[in-house]
PDB file of C-alpha atoms and ligand atoms in Angstrom:
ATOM      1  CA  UNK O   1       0.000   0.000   0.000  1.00  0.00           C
ATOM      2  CA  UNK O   2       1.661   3.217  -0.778  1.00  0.00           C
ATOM      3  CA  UNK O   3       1.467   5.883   1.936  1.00  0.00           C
ATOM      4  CA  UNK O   4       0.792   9.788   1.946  1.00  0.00           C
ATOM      5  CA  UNK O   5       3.166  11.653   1.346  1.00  0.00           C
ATOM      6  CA  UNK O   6       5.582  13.397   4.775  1.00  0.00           C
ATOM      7  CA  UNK O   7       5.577  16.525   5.333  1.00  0.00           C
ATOM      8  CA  UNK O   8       8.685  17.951   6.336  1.00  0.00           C
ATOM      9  CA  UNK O   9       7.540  21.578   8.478  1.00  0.00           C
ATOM     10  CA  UNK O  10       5.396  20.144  11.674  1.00  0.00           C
ATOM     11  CA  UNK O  11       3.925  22.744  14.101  1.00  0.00           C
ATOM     12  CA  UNK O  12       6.339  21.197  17.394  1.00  0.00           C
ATOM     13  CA  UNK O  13       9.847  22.330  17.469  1.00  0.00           C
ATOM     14  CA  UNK O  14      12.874  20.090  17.604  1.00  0.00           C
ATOM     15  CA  UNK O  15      13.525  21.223  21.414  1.00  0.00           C
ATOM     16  CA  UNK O  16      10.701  20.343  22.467  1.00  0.00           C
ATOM     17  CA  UNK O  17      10.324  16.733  20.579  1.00  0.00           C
ATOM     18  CA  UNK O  18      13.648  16.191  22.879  1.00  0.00           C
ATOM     19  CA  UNK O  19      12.522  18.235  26.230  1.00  0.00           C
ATOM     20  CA  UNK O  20       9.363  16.066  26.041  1.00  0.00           C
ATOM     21  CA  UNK O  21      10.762  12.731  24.592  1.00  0.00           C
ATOM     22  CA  UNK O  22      10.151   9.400  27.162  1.00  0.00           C
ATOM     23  CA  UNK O  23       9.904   5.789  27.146  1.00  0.00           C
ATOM     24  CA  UNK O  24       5.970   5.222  27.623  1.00  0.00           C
ATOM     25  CA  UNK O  25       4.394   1.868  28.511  1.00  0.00           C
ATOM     26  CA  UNK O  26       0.757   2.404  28.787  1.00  0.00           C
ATOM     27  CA  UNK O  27      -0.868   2.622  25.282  1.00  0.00           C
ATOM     28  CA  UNK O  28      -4.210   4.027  24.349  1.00  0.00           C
ATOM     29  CA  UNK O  29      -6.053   1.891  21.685  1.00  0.00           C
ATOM     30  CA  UNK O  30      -6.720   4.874  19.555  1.00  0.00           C
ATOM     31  CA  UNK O  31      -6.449   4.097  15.961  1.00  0.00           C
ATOM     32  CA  UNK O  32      -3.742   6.008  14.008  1.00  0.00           C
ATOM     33  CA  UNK O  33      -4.150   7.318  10.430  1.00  0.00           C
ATOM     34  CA  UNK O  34      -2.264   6.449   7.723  1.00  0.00           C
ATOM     35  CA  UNK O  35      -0.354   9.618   7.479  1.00  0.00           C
ATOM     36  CA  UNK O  36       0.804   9.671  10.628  1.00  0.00           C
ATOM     37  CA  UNK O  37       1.864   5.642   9.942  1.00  0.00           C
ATOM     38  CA  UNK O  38       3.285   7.913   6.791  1.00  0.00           C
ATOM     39  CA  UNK O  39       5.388  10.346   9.139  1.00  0.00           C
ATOM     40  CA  UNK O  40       6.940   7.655  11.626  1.00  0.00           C
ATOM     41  CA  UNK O  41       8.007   5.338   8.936  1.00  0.00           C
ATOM     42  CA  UNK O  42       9.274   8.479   6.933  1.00  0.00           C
ATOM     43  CA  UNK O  43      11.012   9.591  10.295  1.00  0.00           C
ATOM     44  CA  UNK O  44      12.766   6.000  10.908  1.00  0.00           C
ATOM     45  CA  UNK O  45      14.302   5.143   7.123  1.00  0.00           C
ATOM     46  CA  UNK O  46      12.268   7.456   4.472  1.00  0.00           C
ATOM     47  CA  UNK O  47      14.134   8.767   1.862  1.00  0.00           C
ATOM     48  CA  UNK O  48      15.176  12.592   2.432  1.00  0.00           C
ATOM     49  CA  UNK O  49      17.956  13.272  -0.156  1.00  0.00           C
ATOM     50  CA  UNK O  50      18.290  14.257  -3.637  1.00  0.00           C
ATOM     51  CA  UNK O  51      20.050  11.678  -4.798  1.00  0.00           C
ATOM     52  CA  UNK O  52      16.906   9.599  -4.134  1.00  0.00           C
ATOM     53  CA  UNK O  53      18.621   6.944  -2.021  1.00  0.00           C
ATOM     54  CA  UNK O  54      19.688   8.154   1.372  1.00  0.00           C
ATOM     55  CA  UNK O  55      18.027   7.809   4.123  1.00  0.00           C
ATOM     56  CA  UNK O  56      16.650  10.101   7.080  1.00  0.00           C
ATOM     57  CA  UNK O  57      18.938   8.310   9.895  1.00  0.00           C
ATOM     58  CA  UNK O  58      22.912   8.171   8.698  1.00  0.00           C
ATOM     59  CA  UNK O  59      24.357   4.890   7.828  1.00  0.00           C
ATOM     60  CA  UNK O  60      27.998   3.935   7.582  1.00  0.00           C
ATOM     61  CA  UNK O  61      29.522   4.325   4.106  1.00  0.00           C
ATOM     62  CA  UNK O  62      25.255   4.477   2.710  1.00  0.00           C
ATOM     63  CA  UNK O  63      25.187   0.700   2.649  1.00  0.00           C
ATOM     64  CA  UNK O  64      21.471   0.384   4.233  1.00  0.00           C
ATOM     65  CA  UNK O  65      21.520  -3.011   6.148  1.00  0.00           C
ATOM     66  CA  UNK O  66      18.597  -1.992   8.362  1.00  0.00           C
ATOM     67  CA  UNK O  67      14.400  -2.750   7.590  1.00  0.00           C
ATOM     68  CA  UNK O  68      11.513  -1.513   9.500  1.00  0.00           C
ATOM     69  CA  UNK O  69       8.586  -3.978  10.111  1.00  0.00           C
ATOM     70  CA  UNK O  70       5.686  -3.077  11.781  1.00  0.00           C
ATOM     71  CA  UNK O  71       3.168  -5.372  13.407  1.00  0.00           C
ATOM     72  CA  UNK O  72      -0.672  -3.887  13.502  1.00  0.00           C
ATOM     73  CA  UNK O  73      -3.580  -4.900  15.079  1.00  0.00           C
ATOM     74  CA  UNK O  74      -7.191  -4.886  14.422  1.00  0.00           C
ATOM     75  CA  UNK O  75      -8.893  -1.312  13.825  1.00  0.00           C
ATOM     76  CA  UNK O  76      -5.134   0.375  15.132  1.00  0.00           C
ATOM     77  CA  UNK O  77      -4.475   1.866  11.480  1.00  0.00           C
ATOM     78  CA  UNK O  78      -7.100   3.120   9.276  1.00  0.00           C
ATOM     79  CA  UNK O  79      -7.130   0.626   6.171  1.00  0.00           C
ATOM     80  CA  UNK O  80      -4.589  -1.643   7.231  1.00  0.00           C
ATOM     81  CA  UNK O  81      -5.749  -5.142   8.477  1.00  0.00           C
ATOM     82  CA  UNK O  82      -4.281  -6.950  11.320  1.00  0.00           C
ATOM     83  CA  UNK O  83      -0.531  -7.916   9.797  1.00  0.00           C
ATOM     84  CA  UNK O  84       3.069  -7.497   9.701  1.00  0.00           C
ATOM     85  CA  UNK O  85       3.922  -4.906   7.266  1.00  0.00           C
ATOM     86  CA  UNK O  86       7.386  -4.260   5.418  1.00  0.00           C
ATOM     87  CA  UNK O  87       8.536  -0.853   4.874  1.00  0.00           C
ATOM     88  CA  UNK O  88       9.979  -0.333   1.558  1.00  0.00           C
ATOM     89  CA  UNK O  89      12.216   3.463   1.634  1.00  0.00           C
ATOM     90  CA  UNK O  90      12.499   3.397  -2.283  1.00  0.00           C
ATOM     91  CA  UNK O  91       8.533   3.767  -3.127  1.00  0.00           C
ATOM     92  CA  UNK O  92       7.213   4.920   0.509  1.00  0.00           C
ATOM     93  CA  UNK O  93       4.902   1.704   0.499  1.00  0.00           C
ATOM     94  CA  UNK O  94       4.323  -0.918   3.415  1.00  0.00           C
ATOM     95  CA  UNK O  95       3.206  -4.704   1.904  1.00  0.00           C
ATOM     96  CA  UNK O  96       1.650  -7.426   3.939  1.00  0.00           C
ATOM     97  CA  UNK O  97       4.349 -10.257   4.302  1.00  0.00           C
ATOM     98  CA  UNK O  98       1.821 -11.958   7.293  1.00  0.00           C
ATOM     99  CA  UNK O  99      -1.653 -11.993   8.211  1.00  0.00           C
ATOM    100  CA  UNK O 100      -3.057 -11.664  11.591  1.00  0.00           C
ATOM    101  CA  UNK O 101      -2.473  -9.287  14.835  1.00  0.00           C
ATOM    102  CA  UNK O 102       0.693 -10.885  16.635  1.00  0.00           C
ATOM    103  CA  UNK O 103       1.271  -8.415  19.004  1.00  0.00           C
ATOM    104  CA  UNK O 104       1.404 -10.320  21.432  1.00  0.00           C
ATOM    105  CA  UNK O 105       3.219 -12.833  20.780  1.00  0.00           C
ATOM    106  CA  UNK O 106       5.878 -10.263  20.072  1.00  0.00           C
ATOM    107  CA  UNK O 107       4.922  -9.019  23.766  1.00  0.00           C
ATOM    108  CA  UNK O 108       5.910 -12.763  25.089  1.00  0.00           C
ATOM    109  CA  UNK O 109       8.535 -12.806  23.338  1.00  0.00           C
ATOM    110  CA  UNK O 110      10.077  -9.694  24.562  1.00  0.00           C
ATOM    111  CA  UNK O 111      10.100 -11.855  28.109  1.00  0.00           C
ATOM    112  CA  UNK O 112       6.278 -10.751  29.134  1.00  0.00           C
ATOM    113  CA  UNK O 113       6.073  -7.218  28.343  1.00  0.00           C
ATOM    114  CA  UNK O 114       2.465  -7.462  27.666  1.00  0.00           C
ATOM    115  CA  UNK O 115       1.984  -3.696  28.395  1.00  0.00           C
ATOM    116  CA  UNK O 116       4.182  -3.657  24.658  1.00  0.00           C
ATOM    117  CA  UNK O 117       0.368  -5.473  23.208  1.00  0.00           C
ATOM    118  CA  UNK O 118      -1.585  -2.718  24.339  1.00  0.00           C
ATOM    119  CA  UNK O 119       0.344   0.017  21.429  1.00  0.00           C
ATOM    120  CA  UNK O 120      -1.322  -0.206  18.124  1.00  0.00           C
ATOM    121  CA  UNK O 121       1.816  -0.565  16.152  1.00  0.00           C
ATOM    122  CA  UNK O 122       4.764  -2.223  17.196  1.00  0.00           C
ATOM    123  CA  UNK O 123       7.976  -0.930  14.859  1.00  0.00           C
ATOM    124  CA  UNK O 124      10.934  -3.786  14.727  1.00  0.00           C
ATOM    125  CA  UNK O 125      14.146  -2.599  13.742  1.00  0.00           C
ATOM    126  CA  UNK O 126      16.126  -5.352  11.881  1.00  0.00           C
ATOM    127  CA  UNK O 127      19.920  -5.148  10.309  1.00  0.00           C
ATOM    128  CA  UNK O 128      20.733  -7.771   7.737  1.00  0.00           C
ATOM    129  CA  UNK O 129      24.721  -7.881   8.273  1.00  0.00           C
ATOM    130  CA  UNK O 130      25.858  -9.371   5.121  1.00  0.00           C
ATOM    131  CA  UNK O 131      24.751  -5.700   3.197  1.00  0.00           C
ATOM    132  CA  UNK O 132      28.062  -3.819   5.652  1.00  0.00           C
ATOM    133  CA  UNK O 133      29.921  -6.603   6.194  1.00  0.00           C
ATOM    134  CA  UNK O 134      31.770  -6.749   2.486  1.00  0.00           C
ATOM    135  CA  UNK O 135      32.757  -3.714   3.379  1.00  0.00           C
ATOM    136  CA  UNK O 136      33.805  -3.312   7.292  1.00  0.00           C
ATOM    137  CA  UNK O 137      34.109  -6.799   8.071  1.00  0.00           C
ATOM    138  CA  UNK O 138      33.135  -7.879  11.764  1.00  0.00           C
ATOM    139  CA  UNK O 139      32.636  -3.777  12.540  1.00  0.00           C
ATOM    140  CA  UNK O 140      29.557  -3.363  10.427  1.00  0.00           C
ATOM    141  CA  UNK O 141      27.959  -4.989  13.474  1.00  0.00           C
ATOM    142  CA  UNK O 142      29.165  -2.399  15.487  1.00  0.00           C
ATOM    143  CA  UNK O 143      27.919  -0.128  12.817  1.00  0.00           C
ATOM    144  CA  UNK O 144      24.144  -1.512  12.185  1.00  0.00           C
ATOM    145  CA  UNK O 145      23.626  -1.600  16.027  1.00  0.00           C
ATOM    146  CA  UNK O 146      24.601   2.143  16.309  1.00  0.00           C
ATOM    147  CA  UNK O 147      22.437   3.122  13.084  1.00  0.00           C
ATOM    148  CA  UNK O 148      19.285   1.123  14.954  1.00  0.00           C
ATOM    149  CA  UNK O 149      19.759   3.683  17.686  1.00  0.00           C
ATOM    150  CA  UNK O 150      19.490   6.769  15.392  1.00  0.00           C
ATOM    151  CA  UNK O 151      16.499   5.437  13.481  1.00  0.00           C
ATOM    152  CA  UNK O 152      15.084   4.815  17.225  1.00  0.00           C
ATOM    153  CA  UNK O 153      15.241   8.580  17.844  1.00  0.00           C
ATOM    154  CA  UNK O 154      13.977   9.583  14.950  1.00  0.00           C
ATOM    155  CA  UNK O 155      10.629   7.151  15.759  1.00  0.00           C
ATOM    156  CA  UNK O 156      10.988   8.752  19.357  1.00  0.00           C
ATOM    157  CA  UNK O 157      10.853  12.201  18.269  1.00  0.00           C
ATOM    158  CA  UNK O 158       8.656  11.740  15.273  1.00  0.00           C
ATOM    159  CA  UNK O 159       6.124  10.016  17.480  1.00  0.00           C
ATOM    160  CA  UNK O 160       6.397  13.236  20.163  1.00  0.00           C
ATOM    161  CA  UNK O 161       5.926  15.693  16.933  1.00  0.00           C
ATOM    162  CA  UNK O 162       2.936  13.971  15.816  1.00  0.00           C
ATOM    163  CA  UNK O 163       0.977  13.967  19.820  1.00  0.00           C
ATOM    164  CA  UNK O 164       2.140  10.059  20.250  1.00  0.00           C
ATOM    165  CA  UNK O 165       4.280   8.040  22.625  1.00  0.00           C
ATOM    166  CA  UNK O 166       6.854   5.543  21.795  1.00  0.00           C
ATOM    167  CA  UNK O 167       7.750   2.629  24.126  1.00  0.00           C
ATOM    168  CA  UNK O 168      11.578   0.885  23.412  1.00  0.00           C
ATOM    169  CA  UNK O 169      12.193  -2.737  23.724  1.00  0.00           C
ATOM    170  CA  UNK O 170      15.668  -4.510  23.970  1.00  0.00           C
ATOM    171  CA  UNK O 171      14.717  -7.533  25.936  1.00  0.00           C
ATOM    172  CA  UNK O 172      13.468  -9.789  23.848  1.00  0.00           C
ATOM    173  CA  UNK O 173      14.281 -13.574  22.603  1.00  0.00           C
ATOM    174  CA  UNK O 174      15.419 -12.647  18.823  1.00  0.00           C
ATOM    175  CA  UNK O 175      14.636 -16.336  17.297  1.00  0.00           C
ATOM    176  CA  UNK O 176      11.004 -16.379  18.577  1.00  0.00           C
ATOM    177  CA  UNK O 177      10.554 -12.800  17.465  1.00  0.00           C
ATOM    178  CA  UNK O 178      11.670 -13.332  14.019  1.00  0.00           C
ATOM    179  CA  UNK O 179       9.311 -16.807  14.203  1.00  0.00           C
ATOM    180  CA  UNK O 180       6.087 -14.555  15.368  1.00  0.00           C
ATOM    181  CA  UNK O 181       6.422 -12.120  12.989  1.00  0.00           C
ATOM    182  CA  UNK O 182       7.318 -13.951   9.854  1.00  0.00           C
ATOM    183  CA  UNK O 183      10.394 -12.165   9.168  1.00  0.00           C
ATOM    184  CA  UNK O 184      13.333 -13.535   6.625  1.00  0.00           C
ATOM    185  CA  UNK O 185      15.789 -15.369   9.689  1.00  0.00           C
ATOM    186  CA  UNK O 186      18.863 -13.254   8.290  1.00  0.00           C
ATOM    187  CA  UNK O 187      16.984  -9.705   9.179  1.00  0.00           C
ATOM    188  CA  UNK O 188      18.553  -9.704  13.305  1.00  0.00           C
ATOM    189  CA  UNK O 189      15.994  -7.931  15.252  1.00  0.00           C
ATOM    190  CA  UNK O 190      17.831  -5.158  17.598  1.00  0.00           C
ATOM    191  CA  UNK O 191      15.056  -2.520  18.560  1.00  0.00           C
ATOM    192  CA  UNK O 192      11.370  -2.959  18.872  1.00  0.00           C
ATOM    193  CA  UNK O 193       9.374   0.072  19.688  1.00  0.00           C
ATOM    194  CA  UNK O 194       5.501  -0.100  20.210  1.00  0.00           C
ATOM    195  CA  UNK O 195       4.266   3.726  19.265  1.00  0.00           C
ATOM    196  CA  UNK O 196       0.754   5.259  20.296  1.00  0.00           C
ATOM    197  CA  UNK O 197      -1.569   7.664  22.127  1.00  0.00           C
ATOM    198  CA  UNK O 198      -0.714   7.531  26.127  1.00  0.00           C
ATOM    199  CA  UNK O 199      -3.529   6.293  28.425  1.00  0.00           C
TER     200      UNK O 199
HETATM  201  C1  LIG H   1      18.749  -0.372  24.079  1.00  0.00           C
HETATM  202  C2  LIG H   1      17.602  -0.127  25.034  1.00  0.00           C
HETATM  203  C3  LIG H   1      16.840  -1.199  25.460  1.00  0.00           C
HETATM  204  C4  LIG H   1      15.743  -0.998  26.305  1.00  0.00           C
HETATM  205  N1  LIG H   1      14.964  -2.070  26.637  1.00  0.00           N
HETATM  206  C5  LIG H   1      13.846  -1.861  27.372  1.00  0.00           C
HETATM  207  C6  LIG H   1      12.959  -2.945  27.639  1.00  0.00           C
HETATM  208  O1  LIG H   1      13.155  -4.087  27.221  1.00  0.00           O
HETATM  209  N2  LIG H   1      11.841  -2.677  28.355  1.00  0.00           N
HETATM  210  C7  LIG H   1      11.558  -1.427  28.828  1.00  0.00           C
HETATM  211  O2  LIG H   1      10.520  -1.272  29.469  1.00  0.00           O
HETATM  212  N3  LIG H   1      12.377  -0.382  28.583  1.00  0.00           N
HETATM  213  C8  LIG H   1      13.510  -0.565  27.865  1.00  0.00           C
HETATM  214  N4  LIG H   1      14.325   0.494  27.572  1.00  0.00           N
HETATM  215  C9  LIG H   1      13.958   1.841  28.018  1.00  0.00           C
HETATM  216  C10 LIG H   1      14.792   2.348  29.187  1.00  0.00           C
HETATM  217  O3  LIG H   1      14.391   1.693  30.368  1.00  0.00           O
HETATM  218  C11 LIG H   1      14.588   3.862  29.275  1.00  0.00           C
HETATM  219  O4  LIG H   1      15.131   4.473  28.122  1.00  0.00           O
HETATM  220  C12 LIG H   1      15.254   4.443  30.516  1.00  0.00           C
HETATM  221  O5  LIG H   1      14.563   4.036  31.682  1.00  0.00           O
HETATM  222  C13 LIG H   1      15.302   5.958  30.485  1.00  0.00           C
HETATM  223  O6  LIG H   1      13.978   6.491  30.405  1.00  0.00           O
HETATM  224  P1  LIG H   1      13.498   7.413  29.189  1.00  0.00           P
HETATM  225  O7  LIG H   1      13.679   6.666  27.917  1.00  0.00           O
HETATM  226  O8  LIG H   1      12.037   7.665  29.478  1.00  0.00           O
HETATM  227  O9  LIG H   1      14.303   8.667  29.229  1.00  0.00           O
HETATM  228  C14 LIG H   1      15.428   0.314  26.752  1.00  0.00           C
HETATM  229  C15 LIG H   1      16.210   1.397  26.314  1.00  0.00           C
HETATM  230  C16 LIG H   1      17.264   1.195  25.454  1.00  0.00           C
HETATM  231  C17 LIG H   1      18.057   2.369  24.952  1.00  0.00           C
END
């Protein structure tokens, strides 16, 4: 499905997106639009340059190992069914690679969090190694971890620009995650960040 198009001048300022930014973990379930699904997946690995290829977060030497997936409930994004959706940067589209709300199994897997089930989009930030390794060897591990974090922010602040929250998950089992959401085994999960109104 492609999505609206981002806007890039918001009504918050920067400052505040920071003054106000904090790890939430009590979700409304308020359904989001598509535009602001638009915004946060813009935000987290859109594509913001001229030369039609890089990305809003940096990435060492532009190699691009990470993907955003996001895992969506019933009636928790306006014409989106209950799935896990791919982003794809290059055509600012999301596609259905499985059916069916798995929230919380995601939740379980993230050793019981089930406050994480309550969001109505849970973002997972993978990094497929192979696509930095040619290049930096074992250190492109070192590298996709770091460019996780900056894509977090981004979904942090985004999420504060737009009136959300945004929650941010590091314990979790990565095999049963991958397994629950139906994601290719060589996409590493490293960040998974539920993002909604606050209750
Ligand atoms: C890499 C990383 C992993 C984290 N994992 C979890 C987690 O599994 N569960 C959780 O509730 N919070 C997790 N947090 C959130 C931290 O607890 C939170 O950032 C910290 O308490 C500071 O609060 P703040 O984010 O509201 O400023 C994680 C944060 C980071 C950066």
């Amino acid at each position: 499905m492609q999505l609206p198009d981002p806007i890039t001048v918001g009504d918050v300022s920067l400052e505040m997106t920071i003054h106000k930014r904090r790890t939430v973990r009590s979700f409304h379930s308020k359904i989001l639009t598509l535009k602001q699904l638009s915004q946060l997946l813009w935000a987290a690995q859109g594509i913001t340059g001229p030369e039609g290829y890089k990305r809003a977060a940096p990435s060492a030497g532009a190699l691009y190992p990470m993907d955003i997936y996001g895992a969506v409930g019933e009636d928790c994004i306006e014409g989106l069914n209950p799935g896990v959706y791919s982003y794809d940067s290059a055509t600012h589209s999301v596609s259905l690679i499985q059916k069916g709300d798995s929230r919380r199994d995601i939740a379980m897997a993230s050793l019981g969090q089930v406050w994480m089930s309550y969001a109505p989009i849970t973002f997972v930030i993978t990094a497929e190694y192979n696509r930095i390794m040619g290049k930096y060897g074992q250190r492109g591990v070192r590298y996709a971890m770091i460019e996780a974090g900056h894509i977090g922010q981004n979904i942090f602040l985004q999420s504060q620009a737009l009136g959300l929250e945004a929650g941010i998950v590091g314990a979790f089992k990565d095999q049963k995650v991958i397994q629950v959401m139906g994601i290719k085994d060589t996409h590493e999960p490293l960040l998974l960040m539920p993002v909604g109104y606050k209750r």
